[in-house]
Coordinates of C-alpha atoms in Angstrom, one line a residue:
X1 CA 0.0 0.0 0.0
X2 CA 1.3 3.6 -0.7
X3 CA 1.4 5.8 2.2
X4 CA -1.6 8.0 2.4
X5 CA 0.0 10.9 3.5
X6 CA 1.0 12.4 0.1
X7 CA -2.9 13.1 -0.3
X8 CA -3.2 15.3 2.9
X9 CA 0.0 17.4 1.4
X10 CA -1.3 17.1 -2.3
X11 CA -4.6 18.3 -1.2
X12 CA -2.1 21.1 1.0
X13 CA -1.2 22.4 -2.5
X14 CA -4.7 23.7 -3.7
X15 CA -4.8 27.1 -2.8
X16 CA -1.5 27.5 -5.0
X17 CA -3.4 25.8 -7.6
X18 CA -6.5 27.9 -7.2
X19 CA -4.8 31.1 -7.4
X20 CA -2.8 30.5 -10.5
X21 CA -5.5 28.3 -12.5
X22 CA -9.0 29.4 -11.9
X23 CA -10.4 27.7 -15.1
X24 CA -10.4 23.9 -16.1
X25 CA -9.2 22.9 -19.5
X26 CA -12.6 23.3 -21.0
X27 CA -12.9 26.7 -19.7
X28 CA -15.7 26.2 -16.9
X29 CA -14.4 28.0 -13.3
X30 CA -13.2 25.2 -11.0
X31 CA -14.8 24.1 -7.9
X32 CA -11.7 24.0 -5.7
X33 CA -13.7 22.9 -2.4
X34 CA -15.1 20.3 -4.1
X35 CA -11.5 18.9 -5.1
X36 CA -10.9 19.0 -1.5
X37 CA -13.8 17.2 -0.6
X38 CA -12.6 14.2 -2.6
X39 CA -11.3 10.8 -0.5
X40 CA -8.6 10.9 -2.8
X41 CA -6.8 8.3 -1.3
X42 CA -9.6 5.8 -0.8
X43 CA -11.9 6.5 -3.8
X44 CA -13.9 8.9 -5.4
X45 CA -16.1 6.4 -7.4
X46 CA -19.9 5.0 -6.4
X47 CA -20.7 1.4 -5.2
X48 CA -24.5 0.9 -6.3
X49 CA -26.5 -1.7 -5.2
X50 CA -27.2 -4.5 -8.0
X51 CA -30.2 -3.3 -9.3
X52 CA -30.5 -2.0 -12.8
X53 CA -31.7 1.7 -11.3
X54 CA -28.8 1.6 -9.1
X55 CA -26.0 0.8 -11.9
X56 CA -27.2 3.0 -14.0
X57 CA -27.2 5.8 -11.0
X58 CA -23.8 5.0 -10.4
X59 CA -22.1 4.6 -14.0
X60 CA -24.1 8.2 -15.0
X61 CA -22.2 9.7 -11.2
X62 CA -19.0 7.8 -12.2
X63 CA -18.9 9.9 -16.0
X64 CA -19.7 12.7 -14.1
X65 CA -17.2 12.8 -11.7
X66 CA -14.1 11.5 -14.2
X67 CA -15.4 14.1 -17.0
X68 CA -15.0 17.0 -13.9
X69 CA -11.2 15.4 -12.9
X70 CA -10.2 15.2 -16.0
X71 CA -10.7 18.4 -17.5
X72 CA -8.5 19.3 -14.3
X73 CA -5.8 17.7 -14.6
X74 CA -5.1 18.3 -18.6
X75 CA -5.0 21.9 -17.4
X76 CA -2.4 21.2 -15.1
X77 CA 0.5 20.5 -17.1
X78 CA 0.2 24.2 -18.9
X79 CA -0.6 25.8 -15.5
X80 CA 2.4 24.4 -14.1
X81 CA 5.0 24.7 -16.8
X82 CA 4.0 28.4 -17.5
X83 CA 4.0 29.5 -13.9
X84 CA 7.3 31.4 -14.6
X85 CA 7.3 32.6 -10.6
X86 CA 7.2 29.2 -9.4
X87 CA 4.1 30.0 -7.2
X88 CA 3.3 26.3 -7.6
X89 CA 5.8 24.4 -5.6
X90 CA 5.3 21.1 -6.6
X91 CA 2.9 18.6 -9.3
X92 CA 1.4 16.6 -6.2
X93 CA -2.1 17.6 -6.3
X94 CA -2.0 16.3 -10.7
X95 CA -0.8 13.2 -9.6
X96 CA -2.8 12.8 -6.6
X97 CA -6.0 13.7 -9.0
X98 CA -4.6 11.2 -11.8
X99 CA -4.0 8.4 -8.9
X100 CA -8.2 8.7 -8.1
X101 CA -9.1 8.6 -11.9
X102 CA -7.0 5.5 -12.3
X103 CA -9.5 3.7 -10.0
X104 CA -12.9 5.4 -10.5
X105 CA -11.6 4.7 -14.4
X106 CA -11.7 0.9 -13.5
X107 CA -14.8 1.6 -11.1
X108 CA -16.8 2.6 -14.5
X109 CA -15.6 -0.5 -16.6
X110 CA -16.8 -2.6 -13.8
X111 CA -20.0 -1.1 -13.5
X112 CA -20.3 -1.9 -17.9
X113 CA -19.4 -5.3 -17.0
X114 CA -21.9 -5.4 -14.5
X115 CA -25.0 -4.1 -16.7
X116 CA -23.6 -6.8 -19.7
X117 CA -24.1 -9.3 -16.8
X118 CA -27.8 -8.7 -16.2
X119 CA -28.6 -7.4 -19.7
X120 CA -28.9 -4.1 -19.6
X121 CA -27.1 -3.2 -22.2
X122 CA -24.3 -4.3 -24.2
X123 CA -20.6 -2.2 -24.5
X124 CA -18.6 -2.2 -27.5
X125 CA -15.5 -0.3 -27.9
X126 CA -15.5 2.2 -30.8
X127 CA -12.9 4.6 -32.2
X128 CA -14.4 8.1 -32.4
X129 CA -12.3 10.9 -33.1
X130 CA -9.4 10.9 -31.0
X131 CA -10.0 8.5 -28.5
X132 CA -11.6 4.7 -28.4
X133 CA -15.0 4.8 -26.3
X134 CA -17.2 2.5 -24.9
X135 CA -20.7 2.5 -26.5
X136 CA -23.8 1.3 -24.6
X137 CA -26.9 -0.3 -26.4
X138 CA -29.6 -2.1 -25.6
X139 CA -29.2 -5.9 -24.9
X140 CA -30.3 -8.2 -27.5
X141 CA -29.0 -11.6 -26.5
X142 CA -25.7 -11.4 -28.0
X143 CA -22.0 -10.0 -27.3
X144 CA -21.2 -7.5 -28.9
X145 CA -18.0 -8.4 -31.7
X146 CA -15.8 -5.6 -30.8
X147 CA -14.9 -5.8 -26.9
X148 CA -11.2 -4.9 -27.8
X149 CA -10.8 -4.4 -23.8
X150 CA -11.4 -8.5 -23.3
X151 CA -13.8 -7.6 -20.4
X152 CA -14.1 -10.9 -18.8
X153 CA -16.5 -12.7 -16.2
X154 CA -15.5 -10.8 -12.7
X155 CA -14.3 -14.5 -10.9
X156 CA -11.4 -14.0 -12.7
X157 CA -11.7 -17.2 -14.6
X158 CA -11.5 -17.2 -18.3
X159 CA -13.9 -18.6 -20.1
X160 CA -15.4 -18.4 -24.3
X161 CA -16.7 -14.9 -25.4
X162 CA -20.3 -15.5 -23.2
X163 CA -18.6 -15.7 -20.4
X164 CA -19.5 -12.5 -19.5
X165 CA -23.6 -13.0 -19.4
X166 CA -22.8 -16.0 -16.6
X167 CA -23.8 -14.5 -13.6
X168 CA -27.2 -12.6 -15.2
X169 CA -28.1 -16.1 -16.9
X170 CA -27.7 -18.1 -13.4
X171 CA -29.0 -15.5 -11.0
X172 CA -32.3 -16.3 -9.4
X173 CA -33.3 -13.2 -9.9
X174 CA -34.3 -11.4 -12.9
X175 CA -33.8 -7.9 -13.7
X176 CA -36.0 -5.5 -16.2
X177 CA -33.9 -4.2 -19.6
X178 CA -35.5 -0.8 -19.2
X179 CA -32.8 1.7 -17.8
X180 CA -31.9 4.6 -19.8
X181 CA -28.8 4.7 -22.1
X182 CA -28.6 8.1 -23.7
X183 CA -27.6 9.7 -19.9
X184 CA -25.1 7.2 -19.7
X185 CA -22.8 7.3 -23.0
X186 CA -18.6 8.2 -22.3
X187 CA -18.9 11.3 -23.8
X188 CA -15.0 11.6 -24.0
X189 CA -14.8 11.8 -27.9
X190 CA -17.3 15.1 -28.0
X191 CA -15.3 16.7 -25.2
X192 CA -11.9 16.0 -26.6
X193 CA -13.1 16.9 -30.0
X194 CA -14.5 20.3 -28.8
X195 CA -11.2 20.8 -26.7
X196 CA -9.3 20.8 -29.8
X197 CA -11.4 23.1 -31.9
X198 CA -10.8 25.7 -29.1
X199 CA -7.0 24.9 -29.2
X200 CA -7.2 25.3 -33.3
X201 CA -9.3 28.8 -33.0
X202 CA -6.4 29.9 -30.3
X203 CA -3.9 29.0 -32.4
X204 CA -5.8 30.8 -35.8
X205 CA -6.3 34.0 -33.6
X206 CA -2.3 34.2 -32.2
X207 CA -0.9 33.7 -36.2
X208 CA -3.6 36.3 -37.2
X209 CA -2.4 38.5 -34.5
X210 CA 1.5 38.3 -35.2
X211 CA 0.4 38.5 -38.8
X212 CA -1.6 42.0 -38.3
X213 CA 1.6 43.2 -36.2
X214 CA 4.1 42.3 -38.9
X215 CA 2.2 44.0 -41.3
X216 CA 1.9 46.8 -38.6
X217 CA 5.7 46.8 -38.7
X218 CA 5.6 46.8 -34.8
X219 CA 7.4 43.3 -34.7
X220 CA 8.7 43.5 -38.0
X221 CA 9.7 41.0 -40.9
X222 CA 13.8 40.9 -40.7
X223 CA 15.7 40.9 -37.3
X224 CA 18.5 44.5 -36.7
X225 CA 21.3 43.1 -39.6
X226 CA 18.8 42.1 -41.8
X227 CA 18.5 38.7 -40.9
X228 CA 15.4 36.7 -41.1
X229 CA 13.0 35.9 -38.3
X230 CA 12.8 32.3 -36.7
X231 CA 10.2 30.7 -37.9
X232 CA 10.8 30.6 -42.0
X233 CA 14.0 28.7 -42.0
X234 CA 14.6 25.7 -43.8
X235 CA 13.7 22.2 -43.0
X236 CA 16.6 20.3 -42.6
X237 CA 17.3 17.2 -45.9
X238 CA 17.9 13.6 -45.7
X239 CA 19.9 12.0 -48.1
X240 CA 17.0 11.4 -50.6
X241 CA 16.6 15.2 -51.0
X242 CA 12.9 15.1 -49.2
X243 CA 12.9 17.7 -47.0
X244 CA 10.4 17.2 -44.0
X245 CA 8.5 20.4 -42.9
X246 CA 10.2 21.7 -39.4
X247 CA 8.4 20.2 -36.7
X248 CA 7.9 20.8 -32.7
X249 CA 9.4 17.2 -32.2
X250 CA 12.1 18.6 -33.9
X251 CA 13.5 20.2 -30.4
X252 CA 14.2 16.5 -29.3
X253 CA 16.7 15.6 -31.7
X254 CA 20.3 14.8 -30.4
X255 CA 22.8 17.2 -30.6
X256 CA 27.0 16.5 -32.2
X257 CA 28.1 16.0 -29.1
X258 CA 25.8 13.6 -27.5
X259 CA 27.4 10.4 -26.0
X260 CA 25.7 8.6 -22.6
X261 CA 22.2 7.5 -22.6
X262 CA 19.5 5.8 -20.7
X263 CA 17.1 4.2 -23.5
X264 CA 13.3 3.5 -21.8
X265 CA 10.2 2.4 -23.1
X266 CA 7.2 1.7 -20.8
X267 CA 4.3 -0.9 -21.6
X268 CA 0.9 0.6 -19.8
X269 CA -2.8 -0.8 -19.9
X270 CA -3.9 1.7 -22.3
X271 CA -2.9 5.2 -23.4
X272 CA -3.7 7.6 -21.0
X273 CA -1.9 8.3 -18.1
X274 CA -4.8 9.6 -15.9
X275 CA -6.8 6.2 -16.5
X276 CA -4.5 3.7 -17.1
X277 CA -1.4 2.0 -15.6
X278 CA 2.5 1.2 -15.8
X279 CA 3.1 -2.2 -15.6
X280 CA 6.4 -2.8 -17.7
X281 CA 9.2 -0.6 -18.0
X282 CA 12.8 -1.5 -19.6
X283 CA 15.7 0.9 -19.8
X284 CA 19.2 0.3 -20.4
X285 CA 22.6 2.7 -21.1
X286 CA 24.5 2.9 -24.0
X287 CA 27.4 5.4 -25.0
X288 CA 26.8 7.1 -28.5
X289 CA 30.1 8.5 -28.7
X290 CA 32.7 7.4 -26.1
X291 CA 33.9 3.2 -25.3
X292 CA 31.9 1.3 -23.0
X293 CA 32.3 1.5 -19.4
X294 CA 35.0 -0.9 -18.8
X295 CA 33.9 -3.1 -15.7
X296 CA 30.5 -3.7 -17.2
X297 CA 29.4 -7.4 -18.0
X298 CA 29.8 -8.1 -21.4
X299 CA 26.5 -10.2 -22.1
X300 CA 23.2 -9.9 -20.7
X301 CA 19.7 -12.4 -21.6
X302 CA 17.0 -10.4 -23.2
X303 CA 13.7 -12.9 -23.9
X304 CA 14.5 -12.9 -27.6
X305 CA 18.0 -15.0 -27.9
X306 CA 19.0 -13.5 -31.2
X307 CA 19.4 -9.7 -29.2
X308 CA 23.2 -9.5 -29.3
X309 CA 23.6 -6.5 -26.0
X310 CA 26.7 -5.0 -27.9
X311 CA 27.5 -1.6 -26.5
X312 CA 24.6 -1.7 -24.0
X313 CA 25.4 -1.6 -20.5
X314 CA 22.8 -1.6 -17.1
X315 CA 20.1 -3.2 -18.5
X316 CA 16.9 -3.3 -16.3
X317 CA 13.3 -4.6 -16.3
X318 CA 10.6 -3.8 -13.7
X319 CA 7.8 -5.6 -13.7
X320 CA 4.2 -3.6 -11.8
X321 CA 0.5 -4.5 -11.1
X322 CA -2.7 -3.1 -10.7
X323 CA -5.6 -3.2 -8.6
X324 CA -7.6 -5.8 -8.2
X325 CA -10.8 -4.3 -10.0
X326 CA -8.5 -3.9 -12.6
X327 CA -6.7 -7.4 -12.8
X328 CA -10.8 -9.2 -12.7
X329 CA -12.0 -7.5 -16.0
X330 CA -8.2 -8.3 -17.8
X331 CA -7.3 -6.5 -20.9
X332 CA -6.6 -8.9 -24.1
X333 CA -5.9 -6.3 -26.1
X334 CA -2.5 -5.5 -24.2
X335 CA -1.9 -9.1 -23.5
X336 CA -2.0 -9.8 -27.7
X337 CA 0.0 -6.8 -27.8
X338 CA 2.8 -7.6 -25.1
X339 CA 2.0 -10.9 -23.6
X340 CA 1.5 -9.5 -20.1
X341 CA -1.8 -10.7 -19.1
X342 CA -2.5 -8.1 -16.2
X343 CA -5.3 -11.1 -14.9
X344 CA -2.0 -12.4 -13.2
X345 CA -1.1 -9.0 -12.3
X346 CA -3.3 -7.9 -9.8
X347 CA -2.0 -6.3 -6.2
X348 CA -3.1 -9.2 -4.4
X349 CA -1.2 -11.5 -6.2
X350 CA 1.9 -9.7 -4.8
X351 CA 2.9 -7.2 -7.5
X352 CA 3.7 -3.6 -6.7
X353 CA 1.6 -0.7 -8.2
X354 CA 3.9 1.6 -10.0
X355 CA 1.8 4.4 -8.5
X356 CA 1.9 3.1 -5.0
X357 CA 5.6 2.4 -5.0
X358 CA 7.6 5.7 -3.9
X359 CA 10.8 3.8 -4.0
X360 CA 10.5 2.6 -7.4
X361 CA 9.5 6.0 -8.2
X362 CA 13.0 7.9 -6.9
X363 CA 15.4 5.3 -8.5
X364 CA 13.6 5.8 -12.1
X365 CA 13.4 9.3 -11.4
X366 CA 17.9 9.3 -10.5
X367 CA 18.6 7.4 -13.4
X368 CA 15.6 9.7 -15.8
X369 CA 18.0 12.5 -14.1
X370 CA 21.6 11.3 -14.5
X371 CA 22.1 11.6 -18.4
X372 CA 19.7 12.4 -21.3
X373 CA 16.9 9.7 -21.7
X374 CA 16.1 8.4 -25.0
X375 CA 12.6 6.9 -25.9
X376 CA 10.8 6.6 -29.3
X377 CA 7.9 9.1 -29.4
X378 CA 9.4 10.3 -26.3
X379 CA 6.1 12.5 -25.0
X380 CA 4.5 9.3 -24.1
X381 CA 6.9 8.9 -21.5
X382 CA 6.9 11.9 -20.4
X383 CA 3.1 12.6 -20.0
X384 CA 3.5 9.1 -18.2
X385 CA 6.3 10.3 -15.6
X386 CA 4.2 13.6 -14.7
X387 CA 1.5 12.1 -13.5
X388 CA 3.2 8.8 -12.1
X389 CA 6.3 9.4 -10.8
X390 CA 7.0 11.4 -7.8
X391 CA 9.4 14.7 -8.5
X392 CA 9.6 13.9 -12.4
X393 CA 7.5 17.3 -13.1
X394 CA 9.3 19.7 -10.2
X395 CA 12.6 18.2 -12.3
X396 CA 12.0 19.0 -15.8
X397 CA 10.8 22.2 -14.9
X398 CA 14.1 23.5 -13.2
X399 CA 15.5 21.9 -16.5
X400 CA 17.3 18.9 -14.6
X401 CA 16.1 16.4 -17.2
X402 CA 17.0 16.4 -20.9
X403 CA 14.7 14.3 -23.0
X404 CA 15.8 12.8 -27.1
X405 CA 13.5 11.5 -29.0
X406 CA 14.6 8.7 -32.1
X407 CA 11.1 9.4 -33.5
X408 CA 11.8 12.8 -35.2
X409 CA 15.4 11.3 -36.0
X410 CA 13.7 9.1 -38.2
X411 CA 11.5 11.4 -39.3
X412 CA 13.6 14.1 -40.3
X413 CA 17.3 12.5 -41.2
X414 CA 16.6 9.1 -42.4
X415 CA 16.4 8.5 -45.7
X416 CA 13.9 5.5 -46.0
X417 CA 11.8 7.6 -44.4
X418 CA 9.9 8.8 -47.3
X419 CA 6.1 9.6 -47.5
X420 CA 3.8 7.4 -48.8
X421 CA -0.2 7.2 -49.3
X422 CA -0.4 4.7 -46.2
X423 CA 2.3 6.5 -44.7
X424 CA 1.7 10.3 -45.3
X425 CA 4.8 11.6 -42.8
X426 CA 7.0 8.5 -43.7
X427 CA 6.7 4.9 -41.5
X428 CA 8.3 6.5 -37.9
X429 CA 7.0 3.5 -36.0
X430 CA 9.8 1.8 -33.9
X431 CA 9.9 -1.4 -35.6
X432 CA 10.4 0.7 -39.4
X433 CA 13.4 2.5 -38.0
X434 CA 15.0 0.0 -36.0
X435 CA 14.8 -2.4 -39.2
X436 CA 16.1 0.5 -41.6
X437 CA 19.1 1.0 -39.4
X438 CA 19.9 -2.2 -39.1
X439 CA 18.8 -3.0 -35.2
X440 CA 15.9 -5.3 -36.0
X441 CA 15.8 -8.3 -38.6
X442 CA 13.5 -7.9 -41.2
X443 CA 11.7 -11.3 -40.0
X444 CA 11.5 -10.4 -36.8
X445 CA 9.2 -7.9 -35.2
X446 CA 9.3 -5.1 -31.9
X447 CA 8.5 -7.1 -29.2
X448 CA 6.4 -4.8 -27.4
X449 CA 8.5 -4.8 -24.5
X450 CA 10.3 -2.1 -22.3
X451 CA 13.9 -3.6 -22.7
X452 CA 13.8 -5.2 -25.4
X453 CA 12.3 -1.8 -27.7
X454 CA 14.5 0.2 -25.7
X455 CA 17.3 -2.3 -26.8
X456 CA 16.4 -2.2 -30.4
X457 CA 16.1 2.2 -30.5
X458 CA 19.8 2.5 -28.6
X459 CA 21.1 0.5 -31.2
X460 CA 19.3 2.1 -34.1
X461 CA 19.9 5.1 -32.9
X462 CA 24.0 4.6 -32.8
X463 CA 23.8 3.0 -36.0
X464 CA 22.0 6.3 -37.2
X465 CA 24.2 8.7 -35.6
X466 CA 27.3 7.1 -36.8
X467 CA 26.6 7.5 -40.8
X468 CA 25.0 10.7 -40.7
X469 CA 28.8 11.7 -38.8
X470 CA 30.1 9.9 -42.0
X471 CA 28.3 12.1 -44.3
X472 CA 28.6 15.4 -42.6
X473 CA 24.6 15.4 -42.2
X474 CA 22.0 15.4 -39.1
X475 CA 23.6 16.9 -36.1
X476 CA 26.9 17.3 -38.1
X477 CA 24.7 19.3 -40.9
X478 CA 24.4 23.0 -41.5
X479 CA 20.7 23.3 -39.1
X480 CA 22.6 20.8 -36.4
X481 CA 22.9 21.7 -32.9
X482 CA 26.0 21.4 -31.0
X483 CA 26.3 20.1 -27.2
X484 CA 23.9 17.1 -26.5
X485 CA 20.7 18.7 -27.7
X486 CA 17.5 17.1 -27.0
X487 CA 15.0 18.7 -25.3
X488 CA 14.7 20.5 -21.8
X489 CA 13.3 23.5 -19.8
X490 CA 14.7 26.0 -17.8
X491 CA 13.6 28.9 -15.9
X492 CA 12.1 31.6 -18.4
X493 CA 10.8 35.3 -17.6

């Protein structure tokens, strides 16, 4: 069990938070007193009686309550990076916040299973938009086809795709089919949706501003010299001559003088970090520049025996659980995916939850600290540390943490990287690059494993580096940056 005290000084932290973000990310005024009435700690989600009236009650409270959290916490990340005065001490009260959704998150997916069970409706999981939402209709004796979340029969025994209609089809009692459904739909799509049409108008109104003060001459077209302004220079070429667009990825790529790394990658239960959970996570050092450490064992047993560890050094894998509630409704979408099964994952089956663990949150975070980290698509990471591990935000603010990403390296300086109609920016996925640079067999696969796909980008990565040294291109190219590059933060005014 975590230690329960981190709530009482998370919850410490709202009157910071209340003075310096007044408004959620959807724009409505936040009800700080109700935040404070949360059991943060213990649960914020309802436990209904089993009758129809009752699950519905709850599930409809549940949506409620998660819709109101979250639109919290995405404002928190802006609130807190842009608080140039450091009024807000410290990214508690987020993670506190994200900690409760985790579980009222699984509280709502039991509560679906639990209406499938006695037929009042059935869930299928739909893509819509942005996100992948679960979609109630009205039960007509069959599962639906698409349950991409492999929602199981709560004993926690697996069983053929009706497993899930056991308990409603032996109960002695019978419940009515005649709840509502249109008060009880996720509604996470529309609000996502709408968040990003506000972003997009934001973003049209700031270019039409600058625009109107170039043309004002107040800010002006060329720089004192004559120089031009940041902002029109050119993308930087790969060897094929196709010159990618400049990018805001493009402030993680590596630097000429990069050398020792930490390569991560982290295997979670879905994709977002304030509803789902870390349960693999593999990282391992390699030197881009310099020899290996001398001292460091030479060979090391990843699960696939045709790995070779070459220059890699301090190779790690840490293996976490979730709750209970989580482990009973399993997840076969991540188990096709990774081969973790989080059924046999659960907290009472002794694993540690990654969230609960302070320890194994202050060793990541001193290694995350020690040297750039390296990850592929490197912002899932890091909107997975802010909210997970303790101290990660409060260090890459004072700019302690320097973060390079391989995903605009291949994006931008390799040349196989080419668009195509199926893959309009190139084919940037892990497995493409690593394969291109010679890291991954072309007849084997990414595993879908933290050490293992960290393995695969340190070596692609090296590989990468050293031609484009060879042919005067990438960092060693006329838009390059010197030192170890990558990106970080430091105090602005």
């Amino acid at each position: 069990m975590t230690d329960r005290a981190w709530f009482d000084a998370a919850k410490g932290d709202i009157p910071q938070w209340a003075a310096s973000m007044p408004k959620d990310a959807d724009g409505t005024t936040i009800d700080w007193d109700w935040v404070r009435s949360l059991d943060l700690a213990h649960g914020v989600g309802t436990i209904p009686e089993s009758t129809p009236q009752s699950i519905h009650d709850a599930l409809k409270a549940d949506y409620a309550t998660r819709e109101r959290l979250e639109s919290i916490i995405a404002q928190c990340n802006s609130a807190f990076m842009t608080d140039f005065d450091r009024f807000i001490g410290s990214y508690r009260l987020p993670r506190a916040l994200a900690y409760a959704n985790r579980r009222l998150n699984d509280n709502i997916n039991t509560l679906l299973h639990l209406g499938e069970q006695q037929h009042l409706w059935v869930v299928s999981r739909e893509r819509r938009g942005r996100t992948t939402v679960a979609v109630l209709r009205p039960y007509s004796g069959s599962r639906p086809s698409n349950d991409d979340q492999g929602m199981l029969d709560l004993s926690g025994e697996t069983g053929d795709a009706s497993a899930g209609n056991t308990a409603a089809e032996n109960s002695d009692v019978k419940f009515p089919t005649t709840v509502a459904l249109d008060d009880v739909q996720d509604r996470t799509a529309a609000i996502l949706d709408a968040r990003a049409e506000r972003r997009k108008a934001q973003r049209f109104q700031k270019r039409a501003g600058d625009a109107a003060m170039a043309r004002a001459n107040l800010s002006g077209a060329i720089s004192p010299g004559g120089a031009a302004l940041p902002g029109g220079a050119a993308a930087s070429g790969n060897a094929t001559g196709h010159h990618p667009k400049p990018d805001w990825r493009d402030a993680y790529l590596p630097g000429r003088d990069v050398d020792a790394v930490m390569g991560i990658d982290i295997e979670t239960t879905g994709i977002d970090p304030a509803r789902d959970y870390i349960i693999d996570v593999g990282f391992e050092f390699m030197n881009m520049a310099s020899p290996r450490p001398a001292g460091e064992p030479e060979t090391y047993a990843y699960e696939q025996g045709y790995y070779a560890a070459g220059d890699a050094y301090g190779q790690s894998r840490l293996a976490f659980g979730v709750p209970p509630e989580n482990a009973a409704l399993g997840n076969a979408l991540i188990a096709k995916l990774t081969g973790i099964d989080v059924r046999g994952r659960s907290s009472e089956a002794g694993y540690r939850l990654f969230d609960e663990w302070p320890q194994a949150q202050a060793g990541l975070l001193a290694r995350l600290t020690q040297q750039p980290y390296v990850a592929h698509n490197a912002t899932f990471e890091h909107s997975w540390f802010m909210l997970n591990v303790a101290g990660y935000a409060e260090s890459y603010r004072a700019g302690r943490i320097t973060i390079i990403d391989t995903l605009p390296m291949s994006r931008q300086w390799d040349p196989g990287a080419v668009p195509t109609n199926e893959h309009p920016y190139g084919d940037n996925t892990l497995d493409a690059y690593a394969k291109r640079q010679g890291a991954l067999d072309s007849a084997h696969n990414e595993r879908h494993l933290g050490l293992e796909d960290s393995h695969i980008m340190l070596m692609a990565m090296k590989h990468h580096l050293a031609a484009l040294k060879a042919q005067g291109k990438g960092p060693w190219g006329s838009t390059g940056r010197a030192g170890v590059g990558g990106k970080s933060c430091g105090r602005k005014r």
